[in-house]
């Protein structure tokens, strides 16, 4: 890698793109950007109402239900008419002095449920106008979150009888402001007087002070309300909605950048345009790094602007310049691996795609997958440990005023860094004449990319070890997809899926080697390759034992995915532990040899061997899980 | 017309030979599958009672006013109240996992009930339990209001009975269906950009121009191929959804709307590609343009997603039908504008 050459190529990339922009294009881009900037706040202020007017309620104007129906945009109020109700044009019919009647359809029932919620909200609104506040809101609630079954968590925080310290377990919803303060976050100054009252075993906030501003229906702060004191309708589940929307602001621009980047890479491949750079005395790595650098810097710049903007506007972590800078820096640090993964995968996509159209499909697929990988787990921030697999969770936490622990950072970003690195390596492997300028099919190109990493049998071990991040991401994706199902269903499915993923990862490199006639097809060679691949995978997996130490220990599926292979966290005799430590090595070596044998005998045999190896592997996993669990 | 069909057929054949259309369908399957996962997650946030499927929430109740709260909880099927003498006992059982939540109720001096609710932390059930706490306490609030009725000037409206619908009902029509209708449209537009930019970029336009095709023929053919794909996919989704038991009203009108959007968006894509030629710029401006167009439709009296939802659920208003007409007219006008652009400028040198 020569920095000056890389930088020169990066400069070319920038000046080439800038040179293509004429004044009219720039004007068009400017107009579009201004429109986006103007429209976004307008739309945001109007709110995106998807369910406006989907139910029709037949209600007379003098009915008490008329006002709640009219005030909720979900409903359209129409004249009550028995015939229209029969024909299904009215979903809920309200007759005088009778409870509302739903139409005999799913829609009628759904409308009724919706109406119930609306009436409840309406009642709260009218009660707010009452002069006798205590009678209108006779229940005052505060919610605390306390860990259950926390016998092994020796954190002294909530192990004492909680009635004495009402604040230590109290979580501002969505992690609001609770990160740093105890007592300071109860909003209306009830922190001080609590201590005196705690003797009677309840945290009774002085009622008037705390409830004066119930702000019914709307969250009191941007990052979810604080729960000390309020009416029952103020209770909201811990769902960091705004933070998620803000986190989305980080990911959305990346989708645009990778489009341009992938175009630029594919452009090199059209009409042999990249030939000139390839024959110049620059290494492939330099070319790719130079072409990527401007886009990466652009992404980081956009992310920085976004982060500073958000941290400045919503100073949950403090509004001093230094604190804003810290929040912004932490958010950017969490977003960088996502940016790299976006770039790396679109680079590989552009190297493999045969036409612009194909590239569009590939980039859209990547956008959808990566965005959901980053985004969906983050929805469960503060709810479920599965959230830890996404770096966006870190962003949500940081924006909410929380800190950034190095172990959390490592856990959610390391797989992404590794994956991005390996993808770039594979892409660079096919950055050569015979793959760039020819119309090879994608599976062949993929095998080429793998083969370019192989030079001798030992490389198989390297390839298997390098596949770990992909295996990791694929398994996490499987966990994310399956965790909503009951454990009895998801566990066996997951074990088979994991076995399959791992077998593919171990064998595909060997298959690429055989397909390119790089290895001898003798039995001895097959055995050696199988053993090396198993060994590489085993060592790589041991490295991910770090996952056991930092994350997902509470998640049953996480244990199934990673516990069986690492052998950590299992309390048993040393002999058995040693067995558990080396049994995976034997397993990986055996199954890899099976698939290697298949691979040496052609494609169909390879698939058969793959299926067999998956079965063996799954059976082993099942045994370990049921034995240990 | 024949010429255009030939060009369209050629475009579709190239898509078929690359098998990339499979990717497009995979994306949509993924979105549909993942949104069911999302639905479970999101719906459980709004309405967890219905996800719980007979899951009974056990509340540990303690405090001096617990006698008032217990009957309210016991009145509901999904709730059970376990009374404790002291808050400490309740917390011990809570930590041990015997009860799902603890409600400590005490009367303050002014007669209000002060409730300290304890919910499990960092647990998949947290959301579920928290919403159940909210519902239970809302019921408690109603009974307390009824008790204090004499002090109130207005009487709360009695709540309608609970509906028995699936919580996914609204979600299916207002989120999933519009998503599945508009996703193919974006893809089509984006691919239309590629289909034209590619000819410029590879220099193959020269070859097309020596054929007896006019510029409008070529552009028409390409737009026809891409414009057809979106309504076809949308139609397939509608068929699949009804097959799956989701009855979709007004399918024809929904498809008309999707066709309108498809024509409009593909015209936008074609225009961007014709005007800027370079794929990078054209794609960027096209996607930003889509962002602008779709966010500005939310300023309309009825957004397109809402129109689709209303049509599908069977509550279209006159406005909805009018909007479908407007979309079609605007789309055709856009298409006519692209044709005029090509007619006037040709396809370039």
mmCIF file of C-alpha atoms in Angstrom, chain A residues 13 17 20-21 24-25 28-29 32-33 35-36 39 42-43 46-56 64-65 68 91 99-100 106-107 109-110 112-113 115-116 119-120 122-124 126-127 129-150 158-163 171 200-205 207-208 211 231-233 235-239 252 256 259-260 262-264 267 270-271 273 295 354-365 368-369 372 376 379-380 382-385 439 477 480-481 483-484, chain B residues 11 14-15 17-21 23-24 27 30-31 33-34 37-38 40-42 45-46 87-88 91-101 104 106-108 110-124 126-127 130-131 133-135 137-142 144-145 148 151-166 169-170 174-175 187 190-191 194-195 197-198 201-203 226 245 275-276 278-281 283-285 287-289 291-293 295-296 298-301 303 305-306 309-310 313-317:
data_model
loop_
_atom_site.group_PDB
_atom_site.id
_atom_site.type_symbol
_atom_site.label_atom_id
_atom_site.label_comp_id
_atom_site.label_asym_id
_atom_site.label_seq_id
_atom_site.Cartn_x
_atom_site.Cartn_y
_atom_site.Cartn_z
ATOM 1 C CA UNK A 13 -11.944 10.046 -8.556
ATOM 2 C CA UNK A 17 -16.840 13.271 -10.794
ATOM 3 C CA UNK A 20 -18.812 15.628 -15.105
ATOM 4 C CA UNK A 21 -21.002 18.088 -13.291
ATOM 5 C CA UNK A 24 -27.290 22.664 -14.967
ATOM 6 C CA UNK A 25 -26.671 19.392 -13.157
ATOM 7 C CA UNK A 28 -30.721 20.418 -10.403
ATOM 8 C CA UNK A 29 -28.926 18.800 -7.467
ATOM 9 C CA UNK A 32 -33.559 18.808 -5.165
ATOM 10 C CA UNK A 33 -31.527 19.146 -1.974
ATOM 11 C CA UNK A 35 -36.656 20.716 -1.680
ATOM 12 C CA UNK A 36 -35.686 17.807 0.575
ATOM 13 C CA UNK A 39 -40.177 19.284 2.732
ATOM 14 C CA UNK A 42 -43.135 20.130 6.739
ATOM 15 C CA UNK A 43 -43.989 16.458 6.460
ATOM 16 C CA UNK A 46 -47.869 17.239 9.639
ATOM 17 C CA UNK A 47 -47.156 13.739 10.795
ATOM 18 C CA UNK A 48 -47.432 10.642 8.707
ATOM 19 C CA UNK A 49 -50.929 9.363 9.282
ATOM 20 C CA UNK A 50 -51.401 6.075 7.514
ATOM 21 C CA UNK A 51 -54.690 5.105 9.049
ATOM 22 C CA UNK A 52 -56.706 8.247 8.397
ATOM 23 C CA UNK A 53 -60.339 7.557 7.684
ATOM 24 C CA UNK A 54 -60.146 3.798 7.379
ATOM 25 C CA UNK A 55 -63.163 3.041 9.579
ATOM 26 C CA UNK A 56 -66.694 4.386 9.255
ATOM 27 C CA UNK A 64 -71.907 11.216 23.435
ATOM 28 C CA UNK A 65 -69.718 9.140 21.109
ATOM 29 C CA UNK A 68 -64.548 11.155 20.241
ATOM 30 C CA UNK A 91 -68.229 -0.584 10.546
ATOM 31 C CA UNK A 99 -73.055 0.279 23.545
ATOM 32 C CA UNK A 100 -71.596 0.569 20.019
ATOM 33 C CA UNK A 106 -62.944 -8.495 11.035
ATOM 34 C CA UNK A 107 -63.017 -4.869 10.074
ATOM 35 C CA UNK A 109 -64.070 -5.807 15.308
ATOM 36 C CA UNK A 110 -60.896 -3.886 14.495
ATOM 37 C CA UNK A 112 -64.455 -1.413 17.692
ATOM 38 C CA UNK A 113 -61.060 -1.932 19.327
ATOM 39 C CA UNK A 115 -62.975 3.113 19.040
ATOM 40 C CA UNK A 116 -62.375 1.838 22.551
ATOM 41 C CA UNK A 119 -62.951 6.936 23.743
ATOM 42 C CA UNK A 120 -60.417 6.235 26.469
ATOM 43 C CA UNK A 122 -61.149 11.305 24.815
ATOM 44 C CA UNK A 123 -62.186 10.695 28.418
ATOM 45 C CA UNK A 124 -58.710 11.627 29.567
ATOM 46 C CA UNK A 126 -62.216 15.894 28.974
ATOM 47 C CA UNK A 127 -61.123 14.994 32.474
ATOM 48 C CA UNK A 129 -60.743 20.243 32.064
ATOM 49 C CA UNK A 130 -62.266 19.228 35.380
ATOM 50 C CA UNK A 131 -61.793 21.610 38.267
ATOM 51 C CA UNK A 132 -61.466 18.820 40.842
ATOM 52 C CA UNK A 133 -58.168 17.430 39.682
ATOM 53 C CA UNK A 134 -57.913 14.705 42.316
ATOM 54 C CA UNK A 135 -61.266 13.248 41.293
ATOM 55 C CA UNK A 136 -60.508 13.516 37.581
ATOM 56 C CA UNK A 137 -57.175 11.736 37.864
ATOM 57 C CA UNK A 138 -57.569 9.667 40.997
ATOM 58 C CA UNK A 139 -54.603 7.399 40.298
ATOM 59 C CA UNK A 140 -50.998 8.535 40.384
ATOM 60 C CA UNK A 141 -48.454 6.094 38.991
ATOM 61 C CA UNK A 142 -44.727 5.771 38.855
ATOM 62 C CA UNK A 143 -43.018 2.894 37.127
ATOM 63 C CA UNK A 144 -39.735 1.331 38.059
ATOM 64 C CA UNK A 145 -37.813 -1.311 36.189
ATOM 65 C CA UNK A 146 -36.189 -3.997 38.279
ATOM 66 C CA UNK A 147 -34.336 -7.044 37.073
ATOM 67 C CA UNK A 148 -36.032 -10.355 37.660
ATOM 68 C CA UNK A 149 -34.332 -13.666 38.451
ATOM 69 C CA UNK A 150 -31.188 -11.683 39.040
ATOM 70 C CA UNK A 158 -30.969 -3.352 43.259
ATOM 71 C CA UNK A 159 -30.156 -6.232 45.474
ATOM 72 C CA UNK A 160 -31.074 -4.323 48.589
ATOM 73 C CA UNK A 161 -34.716 -4.091 49.403
ATOM 74 C CA UNK A 162 -35.736 -1.594 46.857
ATOM 75 C CA UNK A 163 -38.081 0.352 49.020
ATOM 76 C CA UNK A 171 -35.304 4.085 34.378
ATOM 77 C CA UNK A 200 -43.428 3.514 54.481
ATOM 78 C CA UNK A 201 -42.232 1.436 51.639
ATOM 79 C CA UNK A 202 -43.538 3.357 48.714
ATOM 80 C CA UNK A 203 -42.240 6.057 46.543
ATOM 81 C CA UNK A 204 -45.079 8.476 46.710
ATOM 82 C CA UNK A 205 -44.125 11.540 44.849
ATOM 83 C CA UNK A 207 -48.805 14.461 44.060
ATOM 84 C CA UNK A 208 -49.441 17.985 42.967
ATOM 85 C CA UNK A 211 -48.792 15.646 38.109
ATOM 86 C CA UNK A 231 -51.691 9.093 35.233
ATOM 87 C CA UNK A 232 -52.044 5.543 33.917
ATOM 88 C CA UNK A 233 -52.297 6.793 30.351
ATOM 89 C CA UNK A 235 -47.226 5.007 30.991
ATOM 90 C CA UNK A 236 -45.500 4.168 27.772
ATOM 91 C CA UNK A 237 -43.501 1.045 27.095
ATOM 92 C CA UNK A 238 -39.787 1.576 26.797
ATOM 93 C CA UNK A 239 -39.566 2.319 23.109
ATOM 94 C CA UNK A 252 -30.478 6.791 4.901
ATOM 95 C CA UNK A 256 -27.424 7.241 -1.793
ATOM 96 C CA UNK A 259 -25.318 4.011 -5.429
ATOM 97 C CA UNK A 260 -22.788 6.511 -6.687
ATOM 98 C CA UNK A 262 -21.165 1.224 -7.122
ATOM 99 C CA UNK A 263 -21.766 3.138 -10.350
ATOM 100 C CA UNK A 264 -18.225 4.389 -10.284
ATOM 101 C CA UNK A 267 -17.992 2.187 -14.782
ATOM 102 C CA UNK A 270 -17.486 -1.064 -18.910
ATOM 103 C CA UNK A 271 -15.648 -0.837 -22.223
ATOM 104 C CA UNK A 273 -12.051 1.625 -18.944
ATOM 105 C CA UNK A 295 -16.876 7.971 -0.739
ATOM 106 C CA UNK A 354 -23.077 -7.641 -15.249
ATOM 107 C CA UNK A 355 -25.089 -4.542 -16.018
ATOM 108 C CA UNK A 356 -26.450 -1.385 -14.468
ATOM 109 C CA UNK A 357 -29.837 -2.988 -14.069
ATOM 110 C CA UNK A 358 -28.359 -5.881 -12.182
ATOM 111 C CA UNK A 359 -26.383 -3.440 -10.069
ATOM 112 C CA UNK A 360 -29.577 -1.612 -9.136
ATOM 113 C CA UNK A 361 -31.130 -4.821 -7.896
ATOM 114 C CA UNK A 362 -27.977 -5.670 -6.006
ATOM 115 C CA UNK A 363 -27.668 -2.277 -4.337
ATOM 116 C CA UNK A 364 -31.343 -2.204 -3.411
ATOM 117 C CA UNK A 365 -31.037 -5.684 -1.936
ATOM 118 C CA UNK A 368 -32.715 -3.435 2.419
ATOM 119 C CA UNK A 369 -30.651 -6.131 4.135
ATOM 120 C CA UNK A 372 -32.745 -3.966 8.448
ATOM 121 C CA UNK A 376 -34.484 -3.817 13.368
ATOM 122 C CA UNK A 379 -35.924 -1.238 17.910
ATOM 123 C CA UNK A 380 -35.423 -3.491 20.893
ATOM 124 C CA UNK A 382 -33.641 -1.354 26.366
ATOM 125 C CA UNK A 383 -36.081 -4.189 25.816
ATOM 126 C CA UNK A 384 -34.138 -7.192 24.674
ATOM 127 C CA UNK A 385 -30.464 -8.148 24.516
ATOM 128 C CA UNK A 439 -19.232 -11.790 -18.650
ATOM 129 C CA UNK A 477 -29.557 -12.681 11.279
ATOM 130 C CA UNK A 480 -32.996 -12.090 14.768
ATOM 131 C CA UNK A 481 -35.454 -13.713 12.393
ATOM 132 C CA UNK A 483 -36.325 -15.118 18.082
ATOM 133 C CA UNK A 484 -39.965 -14.079 17.837
ATOM 134 C CA UNK B 11 -35.437 -5.369 -22.095
ATOM 135 C CA UNK B 14 -32.164 -9.169 -20.598
ATOM 136 C CA UNK B 15 -33.657 -9.034 -17.120
ATOM 137 C CA UNK B 17 -31.260 -13.802 -18.631
ATOM 138 C CA UNK B 18 -29.542 -12.091 -15.721
ATOM 139 C CA UNK B 19 -32.019 -13.700 -13.340
ATOM 140 C CA UNK B 20 -31.804 -10.512 -11.295
ATOM 141 C CA UNK B 21 -35.536 -10.158 -11.234
ATOM 142 C CA UNK B 23 -33.421 -10.648 -6.455
ATOM 143 C CA UNK B 24 -36.227 -8.119 -6.749
ATOM 144 C CA UNK B 27 -36.337 -8.378 -1.563
ATOM 145 C CA UNK B 30 -37.828 -10.481 2.667
ATOM 146 C CA UNK B 31 -39.772 -7.307 3.347
ATOM 147 C CA UNK B 33 -41.384 -11.854 5.990
ATOM 148 C CA UNK B 34 -39.497 -9.329 8.005
ATOM 149 C CA UNK B 37 -41.401 -10.028 12.508
ATOM 150 C CA UNK B 38 -41.687 -6.279 12.747
ATOM 151 C CA UNK B 40 -44.948 -8.884 16.168
ATOM 152 C CA UNK B 41 -42.478 -6.439 17.653
ATOM 153 C CA UNK B 42 -44.375 -3.284 16.917
ATOM 154 C CA UNK B 45 -45.825 -2.400 21.748
ATOM 155 C CA UNK B 46 -49.264 -1.059 20.995
ATOM 156 C CA UNK B 87 -44.143 -4.371 49.636
ATOM 157 C CA UNK B 88 -40.985 -6.232 50.586
ATOM 158 C CA UNK B 91 -40.709 -7.624 45.722
ATOM 159 C CA UNK B 92 -39.143 -10.846 46.918
ATOM 160 C CA UNK B 93 -41.643 -12.859 44.909
ATOM 161 C CA UNK B 94 -41.185 -10.538 41.965
ATOM 162 C CA UNK B 95 -37.431 -11.047 41.962
ATOM 163 C CA UNK B 96 -37.996 -14.749 42.199
ATOM 164 C CA UNK B 97 -40.230 -14.580 39.157
ATOM 165 C CA UNK B 98 -43.420 -15.586 40.968
ATOM 166 C CA UNK B 99 -45.326 -12.523 39.796
ATOM 167 C CA UNK B 100 -44.860 -10.482 36.650
ATOM 168 C CA UNK B 101 -45.322 -7.069 38.173
ATOM 169 C CA UNK B 104 -47.985 -0.979 45.507
ATOM 170 C CA UNK B 106 -51.369 3.674 48.975
ATOM 171 C CA UNK B 107 -53.834 6.439 49.665
ATOM 172 C CA UNK B 108 -52.380 9.893 49.877
ATOM 173 C CA UNK B 110 -56.092 13.991 49.378
ATOM 174 C CA UNK B 111 -57.670 10.622 48.629
ATOM 175 C CA UNK B 112 -55.771 9.862 45.452
ATOM 176 C CA UNK B 113 -54.321 6.424 44.988
ATOM 177 C CA UNK B 114 -50.568 6.470 44.621
ATOM 178 C CA UNK B 115 -49.350 3.436 42.731
ATOM 179 C CA UNK B 116 -45.791 2.389 42.494
ATOM 180 C CA UNK B 117 -45.576 -0.093 39.652
ATOM 181 C CA UNK B 118 -42.586 -2.366 39.237
ATOM 182 C CA UNK B 119 -41.959 -3.958 35.848
ATOM 183 C CA UNK B 120 -39.266 -6.423 34.846
ATOM 184 C CA UNK B 121 -36.221 -4.800 33.315
ATOM 185 C CA UNK B 122 -34.481 -5.791 30.094
ATOM 186 C CA UNK B 123 -36.767 -8.677 29.409
ATOM 187 C CA UNK B 124 -38.737 -9.609 26.326
ATOM 188 C CA UNK B 126 -41.107 -5.857 29.638
ATOM 189 C CA UNK B 127 -43.198 -4.191 26.986
ATOM 190 C CA UNK B 130 -45.802 -2.493 31.060
ATOM 191 C CA UNK B 131 -48.793 -2.209 28.750
ATOM 192 C CA UNK B 133 -49.874 -2.435 33.938
ATOM 193 C CA UNK B 134 -51.144 0.550 32.030
ATOM 194 C CA UNK B 135 -54.387 -1.181 31.119
ATOM 195 C CA UNK B 137 -54.343 0.911 36.136
ATOM 196 C CA UNK B 138 -56.540 2.564 33.514
ATOM 197 C CA UNK B 139 -59.314 0.207 34.579
ATOM 198 C CA UNK B 140 -58.556 1.113 38.177
ATOM 199 C CA UNK B 141 -58.706 4.789 37.246
ATOM 200 C CA UNK B 142 -62.110 4.271 35.664
ATOM 201 C CA UNK B 144 -62.047 5.294 40.958
ATOM 202 C CA UNK B 145 -63.613 7.953 38.758
ATOM 203 C CA UNK B 148 -65.803 9.881 42.839
ATOM 204 C CA UNK B 151 -67.153 15.404 42.496
ATOM 205 C CA UNK B 152 -66.989 15.497 38.701
ATOM 206 C CA UNK B 153 -68.888 17.892 36.425
ATOM 207 C CA UNK B 154 -68.763 15.579 33.407
ATOM 208 C CA UNK B 155 -69.251 11.878 33.318
ATOM 209 C CA UNK B 156 -66.754 9.851 31.332
ATOM 210 C CA UNK B 157 -68.256 8.118 28.304
ATOM 211 C CA UNK B 158 -68.597 4.389 28.914
ATOM 212 C CA UNK B 159 -66.022 2.452 26.902
ATOM 213 C CA UNK B 160 -67.201 0.316 23.989
ATOM 214 C CA UNK B 161 -66.582 -3.407 24.456
ATOM 215 C CA UNK B 162 -63.204 -4.831 23.420
ATOM 216 C CA UNK B 163 -63.097 -5.916 19.770
ATOM 217 C CA UNK B 164 -61.925 -9.413 18.887
ATOM 218 C CA UNK B 165 -59.866 -8.505 15.872
ATOM 219 C CA UNK B 166 -56.316 -9.517 15.190
ATOM 220 C CA UNK B 169 -55.496 -6.166 10.942
ATOM 221 C CA UNK B 170 -54.819 -2.458 10.818
ATOM 222 C CA UNK B 174 -52.083 0.595 6.506
ATOM 223 C CA UNK B 175 -48.420 -0.422 6.404
ATOM 224 C CA UNK B 187 -37.469 -0.579 -8.351
ATOM 225 C CA UNK B 190 -34.582 2.838 -10.849
ATOM 226 C CA UNK B 191 -34.189 0.105 -13.452
ATOM 227 C CA UNK B 194 -30.346 1.998 -15.865
ATOM 228 C CA UNK B 195 -31.932 0.733 -19.065
ATOM 229 C CA UNK B 197 -28.173 5.177 -19.070
ATOM 230 C CA UNK B 198 -26.670 1.849 -20.052
ATOM 231 C CA UNK B 201 -22.620 4.375 -21.305
ATOM 232 C CA UNK B 202 -21.861 1.320 -23.384
ATOM 233 C CA UNK B 203 -22.222 3.251 -26.620
ATOM 234 C CA UNK B 226 -40.373 -1.309 -16.755
ATOM 235 C CA UNK B 245 -57.058 -14.744 3.880
ATOM 236 C CA UNK B 275 -31.217 14.422 -19.390
ATOM 237 C CA UNK B 276 -28.097 13.442 -17.452
ATOM 238 C CA UNK B 278 -24.417 9.406 -16.650
ATOM 239 C CA UNK B 279 -25.917 6.730 -14.438
ATOM 240 C CA UNK B 280 -24.432 8.057 -11.230
ATOM 241 C CA UNK B 281 -25.977 11.476 -11.581
ATOM 242 C CA UNK B 283 -29.704 7.659 -10.256
ATOM 243 C CA UNK B 284 -28.873 10.151 -7.554
ATOM 244 C CA UNK B 285 -31.242 12.767 -8.876
ATOM 245 C CA UNK B 287 -33.774 8.804 -5.933
ATOM 246 C CA UNK B 288 -33.713 12.271 -4.435
ATOM 247 C CA UNK B 289 -36.559 13.231 -6.750
ATOM 248 C CA UNK B 291 -37.893 11.308 -1.983
ATOM 249 C CA UNK B 292 -39.198 14.789 -2.805
ATOM 250 C CA UNK B 293 -42.241 13.545 -4.705
ATOM 251 C CA UNK B 295 -42.740 13.299 0.846
ATOM 252 C CA UNK B 296 -44.682 16.053 -0.889
ATOM 253 C CA UNK B 298 -48.018 13.723 2.316
ATOM 254 C CA UNK B 299 -48.997 17.353 2.007
ATOM 255 C CA UNK B 300 -51.911 16.361 -0.219
ATOM 256 C CA UNK B 301 -55.316 15.977 1.411
ATOM 257 C CA UNK B 303 -51.442 10.528 0.825
ATOM 258 C CA UNK B 305 -50.310 5.167 1.038
ATOM 259 C CA UNK B 306 -53.488 6.225 2.775
ATOM 260 C CA UNK B 309 -55.115 1.567 2.639
ATOM 261 C CA UNK B 310 -58.605 3.026 2.260
ATOM 262 C CA UNK B 313 -59.864 -1.970 3.545
ATOM 263 C CA UNK B 314 -63.000 -0.912 1.733
ATOM 264 C CA UNK B 315 -63.507 2.642 2.976
ATOM 265 C CA UNK B 316 -62.708 4.763 -0.071
ATOM 266 C CA UNK B 317 -64.262 8.211 -0.171
#
